[in-house]
Amino acid sequence: MAAPDPSELPIDTGSVPASESLFARAQAVTPGGVNSPVRAFNAVGGTPRFVASAEGAWLTDVDGNRYVDLICSWGPMLLGHRHPEVEAAVLAAIGRGTSYGTPTVPEVELAEEIVARTPVEEVRFVSSGTEATMSAIRLARGFTGRDVIVKFAGCYHGHVDSLLAAAGSGLATFAVPGTPGVPASSTELTLVLPYNDTAALEAAFAEHGPRIAAVITEAGPGNMGVVPPAPGFNRLISTLCAEHGALFVSDEVMTGFRASKEGHWGLDGKVEGWVPDLLTFGKVMGGGFPAAAFGGRAEVMQALSPVGPVYQAGTLSGNPIATTAGLATLRLATDEVYDHIGRAAEVVKTAAAAALTEAGVAHRVQSTGTMFSVFFTESPVTNFDEARTTDETAYRAFFHAMLADGVYLPPSAYEVWFLSSAHDDEALDAIVSALPRAAKAAAAATDRGITT
Ligand code: PLP
């Protein structure tokens, strides 16, 4: 795991760190210098590190600094970076050509693997999680012949117009656009409800039931930090959808093949005996390449073109390199991998809680399956409003102290801390050693402490 050869560094920046100089160049040609907003460090301040290479649980930046990676590409790198078998499969696939626009073997095999591990009967590949949820919504509307979509505040499903919606003025009123550029007409058929609120969900069905095409939810939300569904909440969605002829779209882009071997469904639906009508996947199933999918009951999936009338397509959908990487990753994602990540999560959660308690910083560690996050707040977090009580000032100081000590946390207070099967004792020790100083930095930066 050597630092990159300086001769391979992209520019000679003299005494200015290469990341800083690259960020300046990037900002001149790309909005904010990044290709996805959270990478810009706006929430924590400072300069994002430009990564030159990665291996296992470690990132190396263009200045030669090494960091334990707690971003893992925002979820995909379940096996860590450069897993030898994934890399060998990808290199072999590249040697056969990179894209043909015809059916190929790995896309059939990856579809079979997904069908074997999840409750979907048929699956269609796309290139991003956003495309997966957008297509699932279109399919749900086409299948049911209805237009209204229900979503929950704090659940993120990619940058789909109709799902970039903020709650309207009342609970059962339709949404307003969550960003400029989304016309009101794109969100006026979206109902946004508070997460984990069974009364609001029942009221929405009571008032709008015959118009609801689908309820979409993160199977186990991770995009407002980890906010587990209350016991029975996903089951209630399933029951109400079935009673009212709507479809239950369970977004497993983040949780799929990560929260457990069978995704979040393996933790609730499988145990309780219900199955969503449609599921969306991404991240882990692409093995670090742009691949995502949506799937579900054959009867629903058969409404898709070319069998049925609902149109959906993609030039690079099912790309042979991406599906080869995903297939190799899923085949290697055994029970041992999930057990390892679960144990690593326990080590980090326990050490983080101990360090923050010792420093007197209010915090709350929450988990769903092997996924977890740390809120800098004292009370339990069950929905988006409660998530927003997190102390962003404390997180900012904590984040930068961890970074200075070689741990790359997500640059936002509302994210999962992602681990991989490559997070071994060396990586965990580095995290655990960095925590006490970071906790003290958080305590010094804020006047909110633990109340007793
Ligand atoms: N759905 C969920 C639950 C996600 O976490 C994300 C991305 O983080 C998406 C959808 C969108 O996926 P992508 O960023 O690949 O478009």
Short mmCIF file of C-alpha atoms and ligand atoms in Angstrom, two decimals:
data_model
loop_
_atom_site.label_atom_id
_atom_site.label_comp_id
_atom_site.label_asym_id
_atom_site.label_seq_id
_atom_site.Cartn_x
_atom_site.Cartn_y
_atom_site.Cartn_z
CA MET A 1 0.00 0.00 0.00
CA ALA A 2 2.68 2.46 -1.03
CA ALA A 3 1.93 6.13 -1.64
CA PRO A 4 1.56 6.92 -5.34
CA ASP A 5 4.78 7.51 -7.24
CA PRO A 6 5.15 11.33 -7.19
CA SER A 7 6.01 11.20 -10.89
CA GLU A 8 2.44 9.96 -11.46
CA LEU A 9 0.89 12.87 -9.62
CA PRO A 10 -1.06 14.98 -12.05
CA ILE A 11 0.63 18.30 -11.36
CA ASP A 12 3.63 19.84 -9.66
CA THR A 13 2.07 22.16 -7.09
CA GLY A 14 5.18 23.26 -5.24
CA SER A 15 4.29 23.89 -1.60
CA VAL A 16 0.50 23.95 -2.21
CA PRO A 17 -1.09 20.58 -1.41
CA ALA A 18 -2.04 18.84 -4.65
CA SER A 19 -5.65 18.40 -3.46
CA GLU A 20 -6.00 22.17 -3.00
CA SER A 21 -4.56 22.98 -6.36
CA LEU A 22 -6.68 20.31 -8.08
CA PHE A 23 -9.79 21.60 -6.32
CA ALA A 24 -9.09 25.07 -7.68
CA ARG A 25 -8.69 23.62 -11.19
CA ALA A 26 -11.86 21.55 -10.76
CA GLN A 27 -13.89 24.55 -9.58
CA ALA A 28 -12.90 26.42 -12.73
CA VAL A 29 -14.45 23.77 -14.98
CA THR A 30 -17.10 21.97 -12.88
CA PRO A 31 -19.78 23.52 -10.63
CA GLY A 32 -18.37 23.39 -7.10
CA GLY A 33 -15.47 21.33 -8.39
CA VAL A 34 -17.35 18.06 -7.92
CA ASN A 35 -19.66 15.71 -9.79
CA SER A 36 -21.94 15.04 -6.83
CA PRO A 37 -22.55 17.82 -4.26
CA VAL A 38 -21.71 16.08 -0.96
CA ARG A 39 -18.12 15.51 -2.13
CA ALA A 40 -17.42 19.26 -2.04
CA PHE A 41 -17.13 19.43 1.79
CA ASN A 42 -19.72 22.26 1.91
CA ALA A 43 -21.24 20.73 5.04
CA VAL A 44 -17.91 20.50 6.88
CA GLY A 45 -15.79 23.20 5.24
CA GLY A 46 -12.27 22.79 3.89
CA THR A 47 -10.93 21.07 0.81
CA PRO A 48 -11.92 17.60 -0.34
CA ARG A 49 -9.01 15.21 -0.73
CA PHE A 50 -8.45 14.00 -4.28
CA VAL A 51 -7.91 10.27 -4.12
CA ALA A 52 -5.17 8.82 -6.28
CA SER A 53 -5.60 5.16 -5.38
CA ALA A 54 -7.18 2.78 -2.92
CA GLU A 55 -6.47 -0.68 -1.58
CA GLY A 56 -8.54 -2.71 0.87
CA ALA A 57 -9.82 -0.33 3.57
CA TRP A 58 -7.39 2.48 2.68
CA LEU A 59 -7.45 5.53 0.45
CA THR A 60 -4.29 7.36 -0.68
CA ASP A 61 -4.67 10.96 -1.78
CA VAL A 62 -2.69 12.84 -4.41
CA ASP A 63 -0.40 14.22 -1.69
CA GLY A 64 0.47 10.71 -0.54
CA ASN A 65 -1.62 10.82 2.68
CA ARG A 66 -3.36 7.57 3.70
CA TYR A 67 -6.82 7.38 5.26
CA VAL A 68 -9.02 4.59 6.57
CA ASP A 69 -12.02 4.77 4.25
CA LEU A 70 -15.41 5.10 5.98
CA ILE A 71 -17.13 6.24 2.79
CA CYS A 72 -16.57 3.09 0.70
CA SER A 73 -17.81 4.98 -2.39
CA TRP A 74 -21.04 5.70 -0.42
CA GLY A 75 -21.77 2.02 -0.02
CA PRO A 76 -20.68 -0.02 -3.04
CA MET A 77 -17.28 -1.23 -1.80
CA LEU A 78 -18.60 -4.04 0.42
CA LEU A 79 -15.39 -6.04 -0.11
CA GLY A 80 -13.06 -3.04 0.09
CA HIS A 81 -11.00 -1.64 -2.76
CA ARG A 82 -9.27 -3.76 -5.38
CA HIS A 83 -10.54 -7.12 -4.18
CA PRO A 84 -8.26 -9.42 -6.19
CA GLU A 85 -11.04 -11.67 -7.50
CA VAL A 86 -13.29 -8.78 -8.50
CA GLU A 87 -10.36 -7.05 -10.17
CA ALA A 88 -9.35 -10.22 -12.06
CA ALA A 89 -12.93 -10.77 -13.29
CA VAL A 90 -13.18 -7.16 -14.46
CA LEU A 91 -9.81 -7.21 -16.24
CA ALA A 92 -10.74 -10.45 -17.99
CA ALA A 93 -14.07 -8.94 -19.07
CA ILE A 94 -12.36 -5.81 -20.39
CA GLY A 95 -10.12 -8.08 -22.46
CA ARG A 96 -13.25 -9.31 -24.25
CA GLY A 97 -14.64 -5.85 -25.05
CA THR A 98 -16.43 -3.25 -22.98
CA SER A 99 -19.92 -2.72 -24.41
CA TYR A 100 -21.87 -4.29 -27.26
CA GLY A 101 -25.49 -3.21 -26.98
CA THR A 102 -26.53 -6.86 -27.25
CA PRO A 103 -27.50 -9.33 -24.53
CA THR A 104 -24.50 -10.84 -22.69
CA VAL A 105 -23.82 -13.69 -20.26
CA PRO A 106 -22.91 -11.70 -17.09
CA GLU A 107 -26.20 -9.79 -17.10
CA VAL A 108 -28.16 -13.08 -17.10
CA GLU A 109 -25.98 -14.47 -14.33
CA LEU A 110 -26.24 -11.32 -12.22
CA ALA A 111 -30.02 -11.30 -12.67
CA GLU A 112 -30.15 -14.95 -11.55
CA GLU A 113 -28.01 -14.12 -8.51
CA ILE A 114 -30.31 -11.24 -7.53
CA VAL A 115 -33.44 -13.34 -8.04
CA ALA A 116 -31.89 -16.06 -5.85
CA ARG A 117 -31.04 -13.67 -3.00
CA THR A 118 -34.03 -11.36 -2.90
CA PRO A 119 -37.80 -11.66 -3.26
CA VAL A 120 -37.81 -10.34 -6.85
CA GLU A 121 -38.94 -12.69 -9.61
CA GLU A 122 -37.64 -10.59 -12.49
CA VAL A 123 -35.14 -7.77 -12.65
CA ARG A 124 -34.11 -5.10 -15.15
CA PHE A 125 -30.71 -3.38 -15.08
CA VAL A 126 -30.08 0.35 -15.33
CA SER A 127 -26.98 2.46 -14.67
CA SER A 128 -27.77 4.39 -11.46
CA GLY A 129 -30.00 4.23 -8.42
CA THR A 130 -31.80 7.33 -9.67
CA GLU A 131 -32.71 5.53 -12.88
CA ALA A 132 -33.89 2.52 -10.87
CA THR A 133 -36.32 4.48 -8.70
CA MET A 134 -37.47 6.65 -11.63
CA SER A 135 -38.22 3.52 -13.65
CA ALA A 136 -39.93 1.77 -10.73
CA ILE A 137 -42.22 4.78 -10.24
CA ARG A 138 -43.10 4.85 -13.93
CA LEU A 139 -43.78 1.12 -13.89
CA ALA A 140 -45.97 1.42 -10.78
CA ARG A 141 -47.98 4.18 -12.41
CA GLY A 142 -48.26 2.29 -15.68
CA PHE A 143 -49.25 -0.95 -13.96
CA THR A 144 -51.87 0.55 -11.65
CA GLY A 145 -53.16 3.22 -14.03
CA ARG A 146 -52.89 5.69 -11.10
CA ASP A 147 -50.73 8.77 -10.59
CA VAL A 148 -50.20 9.58 -6.90
CA ILE A 149 -46.90 8.61 -5.21
CA VAL A 150 -46.36 8.60 -1.44
CA LYS A 151 -42.85 9.17 -0.08
CA PHE A 152 -41.37 9.98 3.31
CA ALA A 153 -39.47 13.09 4.41
CA GLY A 154 -35.76 12.36 4.82
CA CYS A 155 -35.82 9.35 2.46
CA TYR A 156 -33.66 9.99 -0.62
CA HIS A 157 -34.31 8.09 -3.81
CA GLY A 158 -31.91 9.85 -6.18
CA HIS A 159 -32.57 13.03 -8.11
CA VAL A 160 -35.87 12.02 -9.72
CA ASP A 161 -38.05 15.11 -10.29
CA SER A 162 -41.20 13.72 -8.66
CA LEU A 163 -39.20 12.50 -5.65
CA LEU A 164 -37.28 15.75 -5.06
CA ALA A 165 -40.32 16.93 -3.17
CA ALA A 166 -40.81 18.70 0.13
CA ALA A 167 -43.91 18.33 2.27
CA GLY A 168 -46.74 20.71 1.41
CA SER A 169 -48.50 22.88 3.98
CA GLY A 170 -50.52 20.07 5.57
CA LEU A 171 -49.97 16.38 6.11
CA ALA A 172 -52.25 15.09 3.40
CA THR A 173 -51.59 17.91 0.95
CA PHE A 174 -49.46 17.45 -2.13
CA ALA A 175 -45.79 18.34 -2.23
CA VAL A 176 -43.85 21.34 -3.46
CA PRO A 177 -40.60 21.01 -5.44
CA GLY A 178 -37.55 20.42 -3.24
CA THR A 179 -35.25 22.29 -5.64
CA PRO A 180 -35.47 24.95 -8.34
CA GLY A 181 -35.72 23.32 -11.73
CA VAL A 182 -38.45 20.87 -10.74
CA PRO A 183 -41.80 22.17 -11.98
CA ALA A 184 -44.68 22.19 -9.50
CA SER A 185 -46.48 19.88 -11.91
CA SER A 186 -43.82 17.20 -11.23
CA THR A 187 -44.45 17.09 -7.49
CA GLU A 188 -48.15 17.89 -7.33
CA LEU A 189 -48.88 14.16 -7.46
CA THR A 190 -46.40 13.36 -4.66
CA LEU A 191 -47.48 13.14 -1.01
CA VAL A 192 -44.64 13.57 1.49
CA LEU A 193 -45.30 12.08 4.93
CA PRO A 194 -43.25 12.05 8.14
CA TYR A 195 -41.23 8.83 8.43
CA ASN A 196 -42.39 6.19 10.92
CA ASP A 197 -45.77 7.95 11.29
CA THR A 198 -48.42 5.26 11.00
CA ALA A 199 -51.31 7.66 11.59
CA ALA A 200 -50.18 9.91 8.72
CA LEU A 201 -49.85 6.89 6.42
CA GLU A 202 -53.31 5.60 7.33
CA ALA A 203 -54.78 9.08 6.84
CA ALA A 204 -53.15 9.40 3.41
CA PHE A 205 -54.69 6.11 2.30
CA ALA A 206 -58.06 7.04 3.83
CA GLU A 207 -58.15 10.28 1.87
CA HIS A 208 -56.37 9.39 -1.39
CA GLY A 209 -56.39 5.55 -1.47
CA PRO A 210 -57.96 5.01 -4.91
CA ARG A 211 -55.48 7.44 -6.51
CA ILE A 212 -52.28 6.05 -4.95
CA ALA A 213 -50.08 4.18 -7.45
CA ALA A 214 -47.24 3.47 -5.04
CA VAL A 215 -45.61 4.11 -1.71
CA ILE A 216 -41.84 4.38 -2.02
CA THR A 217 -39.62 4.16 1.03
CA GLU A 218 -35.99 3.47 1.82
CA ALA A 219 -36.19 -0.09 3.16
CA GLY A 220 -34.09 1.05 6.11
CA PRO A 221 -33.36 4.76 5.74
CA GLY A 222 -29.70 5.77 5.64
CA ASN A 223 -29.92 9.11 3.89
CA MET A 224 -30.92 11.12 6.99
CA GLY A 225 -28.40 9.06 8.97
CA VAL A 226 -29.62 5.61 9.97
CA VAL A 227 -33.25 5.80 11.09
CA PRO A 228 -34.56 2.26 11.42
CA PRO A 229 -38.19 1.60 10.54
CA ALA A 230 -40.24 1.20 13.73
CA PRO A 231 -41.25 -2.44 14.25
CA GLY A 232 -44.12 -3.15 11.86
CA PHE A 233 -43.81 0.10 9.85
CA ASN A 234 -42.70 -1.56 6.59
CA ARG A 235 -45.30 -4.29 7.16
CA LEU A 236 -48.00 -1.63 7.50
CA ILE A 237 -46.92 -0.09 4.18
CA SER A 238 -47.16 -3.53 2.59
CA THR A 239 -50.62 -4.18 4.09
CA LEU A 240 -52.09 -0.79 3.19
CA CYS A 241 -50.76 -1.00 -0.37
CA ALA A 242 -52.28 -4.45 -0.81
CA GLU A 243 -55.64 -3.32 0.63
CA HIS A 244 -55.82 -0.28 -1.64
CA GLY A 245 -54.40 -1.76 -4.86
CA ALA A 246 -51.22 0.34 -4.69
CA LEU A 247 -47.68 -0.99 -5.14
CA PHE A 248 -45.06 -1.05 -2.39
CA VAL A 249 -41.72 0.11 -3.83
CA SER A 250 -38.94 -0.72 -1.39
CA ASP A 251 -35.79 1.24 -2.23
CA GLU A 252 -32.83 -1.00 -1.39
CA VAL A 253 -30.26 0.97 -3.39
CA MET A 254 -28.29 1.52 -0.18
CA THR A 255 -29.40 -1.41 1.99
CA GLY A 256 -29.46 -4.07 -0.76
CA PHE A 257 -26.72 -6.69 -0.20
CA ARG A 258 -25.34 -4.45 2.58
CA ALA A 259 -27.71 -4.23 5.58
CA SER A 260 -27.69 -8.03 5.40
CA LYS A 261 -26.97 -10.69 2.78
CA GLU A 262 -30.58 -10.35 1.61
CA GLY A 263 -30.71 -6.62 2.10
CA HIS A 264 -33.12 -4.98 4.50
CA TRP A 265 -35.89 -7.32 3.39
CA GLY A 266 -33.87 -10.15 4.95
CA LEU A 267 -34.31 -8.39 8.31
CA ASP A 268 -38.03 -7.69 8.18
CA GLY A 269 -40.15 -8.90 5.21
CA LYS A 270 -38.53 -12.31 5.08
CA VAL A 271 -39.04 -12.79 8.82
CA GLU A 272 -42.58 -11.38 8.87
CA GLY A 273 -43.81 -12.95 5.64
CA TRP A 274 -44.41 -10.00 3.30
CA VAL A 275 -42.84 -9.03 0.00
CA PRO A 276 -42.67 -5.58 -1.62
CA ASP A 277 -44.14 -5.39 -5.13
CA LEU A 278 -41.02 -3.70 -6.50
CA LEU A 279 -37.50 -3.30 -5.14
CA THR A 280 -34.68 -1.08 -6.34
CA PHE A 281 -31.00 -1.91 -6.04
CA GLY A 282 -27.69 -0.18 -6.80
CA LYS A 283 -24.35 0.42 -5.06
CA VAL A 284 -23.09 -3.05 -3.92
CA MET A 285 -24.64 -4.90 -6.88
CA GLY A 286 -22.43 -2.83 -9.24
CA GLY A 287 -19.20 -3.78 -7.45
CA GLY A 288 -17.89 -0.21 -7.83
CA PHE A 289 -19.20 0.28 -11.38
CA PRO A 290 -22.33 2.14 -12.56
CA ALA A 291 -24.99 -0.56 -12.31
CA ALA A 292 -28.37 -0.55 -10.62
CA ALA A 293 -31.62 -2.45 -11.01
CA PHE A 294 -35.31 -2.61 -10.26
CA GLY A 295 -37.28 -5.80 -9.97
CA GLY A 296 -40.33 -7.41 -8.47
CA ARG A 297 -43.30 -9.64 -9.11
CA ALA A 298 -43.26 -11.11 -12.62
CA GLU A 299 -46.80 -9.88 -13.20
CA VAL A 300 -45.70 -6.29 -12.58
CA MET A 301 -42.36 -6.55 -14.39
CA GLN A 302 -44.10 -7.99 -17.46
CA ALA A 303 -45.78 -4.62 -17.93
CA LEU A 304 -42.37 -3.33 -19.10
CA SER A 305 -41.42 -2.90 -22.72
CA PRO A 306 -40.87 -4.99 -24.87
CA VAL A 307 -43.43 -7.36 -23.27
CA GLY A 308 -45.80 -4.74 -21.93
CA PRO A 309 -46.66 -1.13 -22.69
CA VAL A 310 -44.47 0.75 -20.13
CA TYR A 311 -41.39 2.11 -21.92
CA GLN A 312 -37.94 1.93 -20.35
CA ALA A 313 -34.48 1.52 -21.94
CA GLY A 314 -30.75 2.31 -21.65
CA THR A 315 -27.68 2.29 -23.94
CA LEU A 316 -25.34 1.00 -21.21
CA SER A 317 -27.94 -0.93 -19.16
CA GLY A 318 -26.55 -4.33 -18.16
CA ASN A 319 -23.08 -3.29 -19.32
CA PRO A 320 -20.83 -6.38 -19.31
CA ILE A 321 -18.04 -4.84 -17.21
CA ALA A 322 -20.41 -3.47 -14.57
CA THR A 323 -22.44 -6.69 -14.37
CA THR A 324 -19.24 -8.76 -14.19
CA ALA A 325 -18.03 -6.63 -11.25
CA GLY A 326 -21.43 -6.91 -9.55
CA LEU A 327 -21.63 -10.65 -10.08
CA ALA A 328 -18.11 -11.23 -8.70
CA THR A 329 -18.94 -9.04 -5.69
CA LEU A 330 -22.23 -10.78 -4.89
CA ARG A 331 -20.70 -14.24 -5.27
CA LEU A 332 -18.00 -13.24 -2.77
CA ALA A 333 -20.50 -11.63 -0.37
CA THR A 334 -20.92 -14.67 1.88
CA ASP A 335 -22.25 -14.92 5.43
CA GLU A 336 -18.66 -14.45 6.65
CA VAL A 337 -18.46 -11.06 4.93
CA TYR A 338 -21.61 -9.83 6.71
CA ASP A 339 -20.45 -11.31 10.02
CA HIS A 340 -17.12 -9.52 9.65
CA ILE A 341 -18.75 -6.18 8.81
CA GLY A 342 -21.20 -6.62 11.70
CA ARG A 343 -18.33 -7.23 14.14
CA ALA A 344 -16.33 -4.29 12.74
CA ALA A 345 -19.41 -2.07 13.13
CA GLU A 346 -19.70 -3.10 16.80
CA VAL A 347 -16.05 -2.13 17.40
CA VAL A 348 -16.46 1.31 15.80
CA LYS A 349 -19.87 2.02 17.38
CA THR A 350 -18.68 1.06 20.87
CA ALA A 351 -15.47 3.10 20.58
CA ALA A 352 -17.27 6.14 19.14
CA ALA A 353 -19.90 6.09 21.89
CA ALA A 354 -17.23 5.70 24.58
CA ALA A 355 -15.09 8.55 23.22
CA LEU A 356 -18.05 10.92 22.85
CA THR A 357 -19.38 10.06 26.32
CA GLU A 358 -15.93 10.61 27.83
CA ALA A 359 -15.70 14.01 26.12
CA GLY A 360 -19.25 14.95 27.19
CA VAL A 361 -20.63 15.22 23.65
CA ALA A 362 -24.32 14.44 23.11
CA HIS A 363 -24.63 11.58 20.65
CA ARG A 364 -26.81 8.74 19.53
CA VAL A 365 -25.59 5.66 17.62
CA GLN A 366 -28.28 4.04 15.45
CA SER A 367 -28.13 0.88 13.35
CA THR A 368 -30.10 -1.16 10.90
CA GLY A 369 -28.47 -4.50 10.12
CA THR A 370 -24.76 -3.89 9.56
CA MET A 371 -25.33 -0.20 8.70
CA PHE A 372 -24.93 2.47 11.36
CA SER A 373 -24.46 6.18 11.86
CA VAL A 374 -23.72 8.53 14.72
CA PHE A 375 -26.04 11.48 15.40
CA PHE A 376 -24.66 14.35 17.45
CA THR A 377 -27.85 14.69 19.43
CA GLU A 378 -29.17 13.20 22.61
CA SER A 379 -32.68 11.99 21.88
CA PRO A 380 -33.66 9.01 19.73
CA VAL A 381 -34.02 9.80 16.04
CA THR A 382 -37.14 8.34 14.43
CA ASN A 383 -37.77 10.81 11.62
CA PHE A 384 -36.24 13.65 9.59
CA ASP A 385 -37.18 16.46 12.02
CA GLU A 386 -35.46 14.60 14.86
CA ALA A 387 -32.43 13.87 12.65
CA ARG A 388 -32.07 17.60 12.09
CA THR A 389 -31.49 18.18 15.81
CA THR A 390 -27.95 16.90 15.17
CA ASP A 391 -25.22 19.35 16.15
CA GLU A 392 -23.52 20.12 12.84
CA THR A 393 -20.89 22.32 14.50
CA ALA A 394 -19.75 19.45 16.68
CA TYR A 395 -19.70 17.09 13.69
CA ARG A 396 -17.60 19.50 11.63
CA ALA A 397 -14.88 19.63 14.30
CA PHE A 398 -15.09 15.86 14.81
CA PHE A 399 -14.82 15.20 11.06
CA HIS A 400 -11.72 17.37 10.60
CA ALA A 401 -9.95 15.90 13.63
CA MET A 402 -10.59 12.39 12.28
CA LEU A 403 -9.36 13.43 8.83
CA ALA A 404 -6.19 14.94 10.30
CA ASP A 405 -5.60 11.61 12.07
CA GLY A 406 -6.07 9.59 8.89
CA VAL A 407 -9.77 8.59 8.93
CA TYR A 408 -11.97 9.71 6.03
CA LEU A 409 -15.53 9.97 7.38
CA PRO A 410 -18.46 11.04 5.18
CA PRO A 411 -18.28 14.85 4.88
CA SER A 412 -21.80 15.31 6.22
CA ALA A 413 -23.42 14.74 9.60
CA TYR A 414 -26.33 12.75 8.12
CA GLU A 415 -24.60 9.79 6.52
CA VAL A 416 -23.88 6.13 7.17
CA TRP A 417 -20.32 5.28 8.21
CA PHE A 418 -19.65 2.56 5.64
CA LEU A 419 -17.41 -0.42 6.43
CA SER A 420 -16.18 -3.32 4.32
CA SER A 421 -14.84 -6.83 4.77
CA ALA A 422 -11.37 -5.31 4.24
CA HIS A 423 -11.63 -3.27 7.46
CA ASP A 424 -9.20 -5.42 9.42
CA ASP A 425 -7.66 -4.92 12.85
CA GLU A 426 -5.12 -2.40 11.50
CA ALA A 427 -7.89 -0.23 10.01
CA LEU A 428 -10.14 -0.56 13.06
CA ASP A 429 -7.26 0.27 15.42
CA ALA A 430 -6.57 3.42 13.40
CA ILE A 431 -10.22 4.49 13.75
CA VAL A 432 -10.40 3.65 17.45
CA SER A 433 -7.14 5.56 18.16
CA ALA A 434 -8.37 8.67 16.35
CA LEU A 435 -11.74 8.85 18.15
CA PRO A 436 -10.81 10.32 21.57
CA ARG A 437 -9.05 13.39 20.11
CA ALA A 438 -11.89 13.94 17.63
CA ALA A 439 -14.46 13.68 20.43
CA LYS A 440 -12.54 16.32 22.42
CA ALA A 441 -12.43 18.56 19.33
CA ALA A 442 -16.21 18.16 19.00
CA ALA A 443 -16.66 19.05 22.68
CA ALA A 444 -14.49 22.15 22.32
CA ALA A 445 -16.40 23.31 19.24
CA THR A 446 -19.87 23.22 20.75
CA ASP A 447 -21.64 24.36 23.86
CA ARG A 448 -24.19 21.55 23.60
CA GLY A 449 -23.19 18.74 25.92
CA ILE A 450 -24.81 15.74 27.53
CA THR A 451 -27.54 16.86 29.91
CA THR A 452 -27.90 14.82 33.04
N1 PLP B 1 -31.92 5.42 -3.45
C1 PLP B 1 -31.17 5.41 -2.32
C2 PLP B 1 -31.73 4.79 -1.08
C3 PLP B 1 -29.90 5.97 -2.31
O1 PLP B 1 -29.17 5.95 -1.19
C4 PLP B 1 -29.41 6.55 -3.50
C5 PLP B 1 -28.07 7.18 -3.52
O2 PLP B 1 -27.43 7.40 -2.53
C6 PLP B 1 -30.21 6.53 -4.63
C7 PLP B 1 -31.46 5.96 -4.59
C8 PLP B 1 -29.71 7.14 -5.92
O3 PLP B 1 -28.68 6.36 -6.44
P1 PLP B 1 -27.63 7.01 -7.47
O4 PLP B 1 -26.81 7.97 -6.69
O5 PLP B 1 -26.86 5.82 -7.97
O6 PLP B 1 -28.43 7.65 -8.55
#
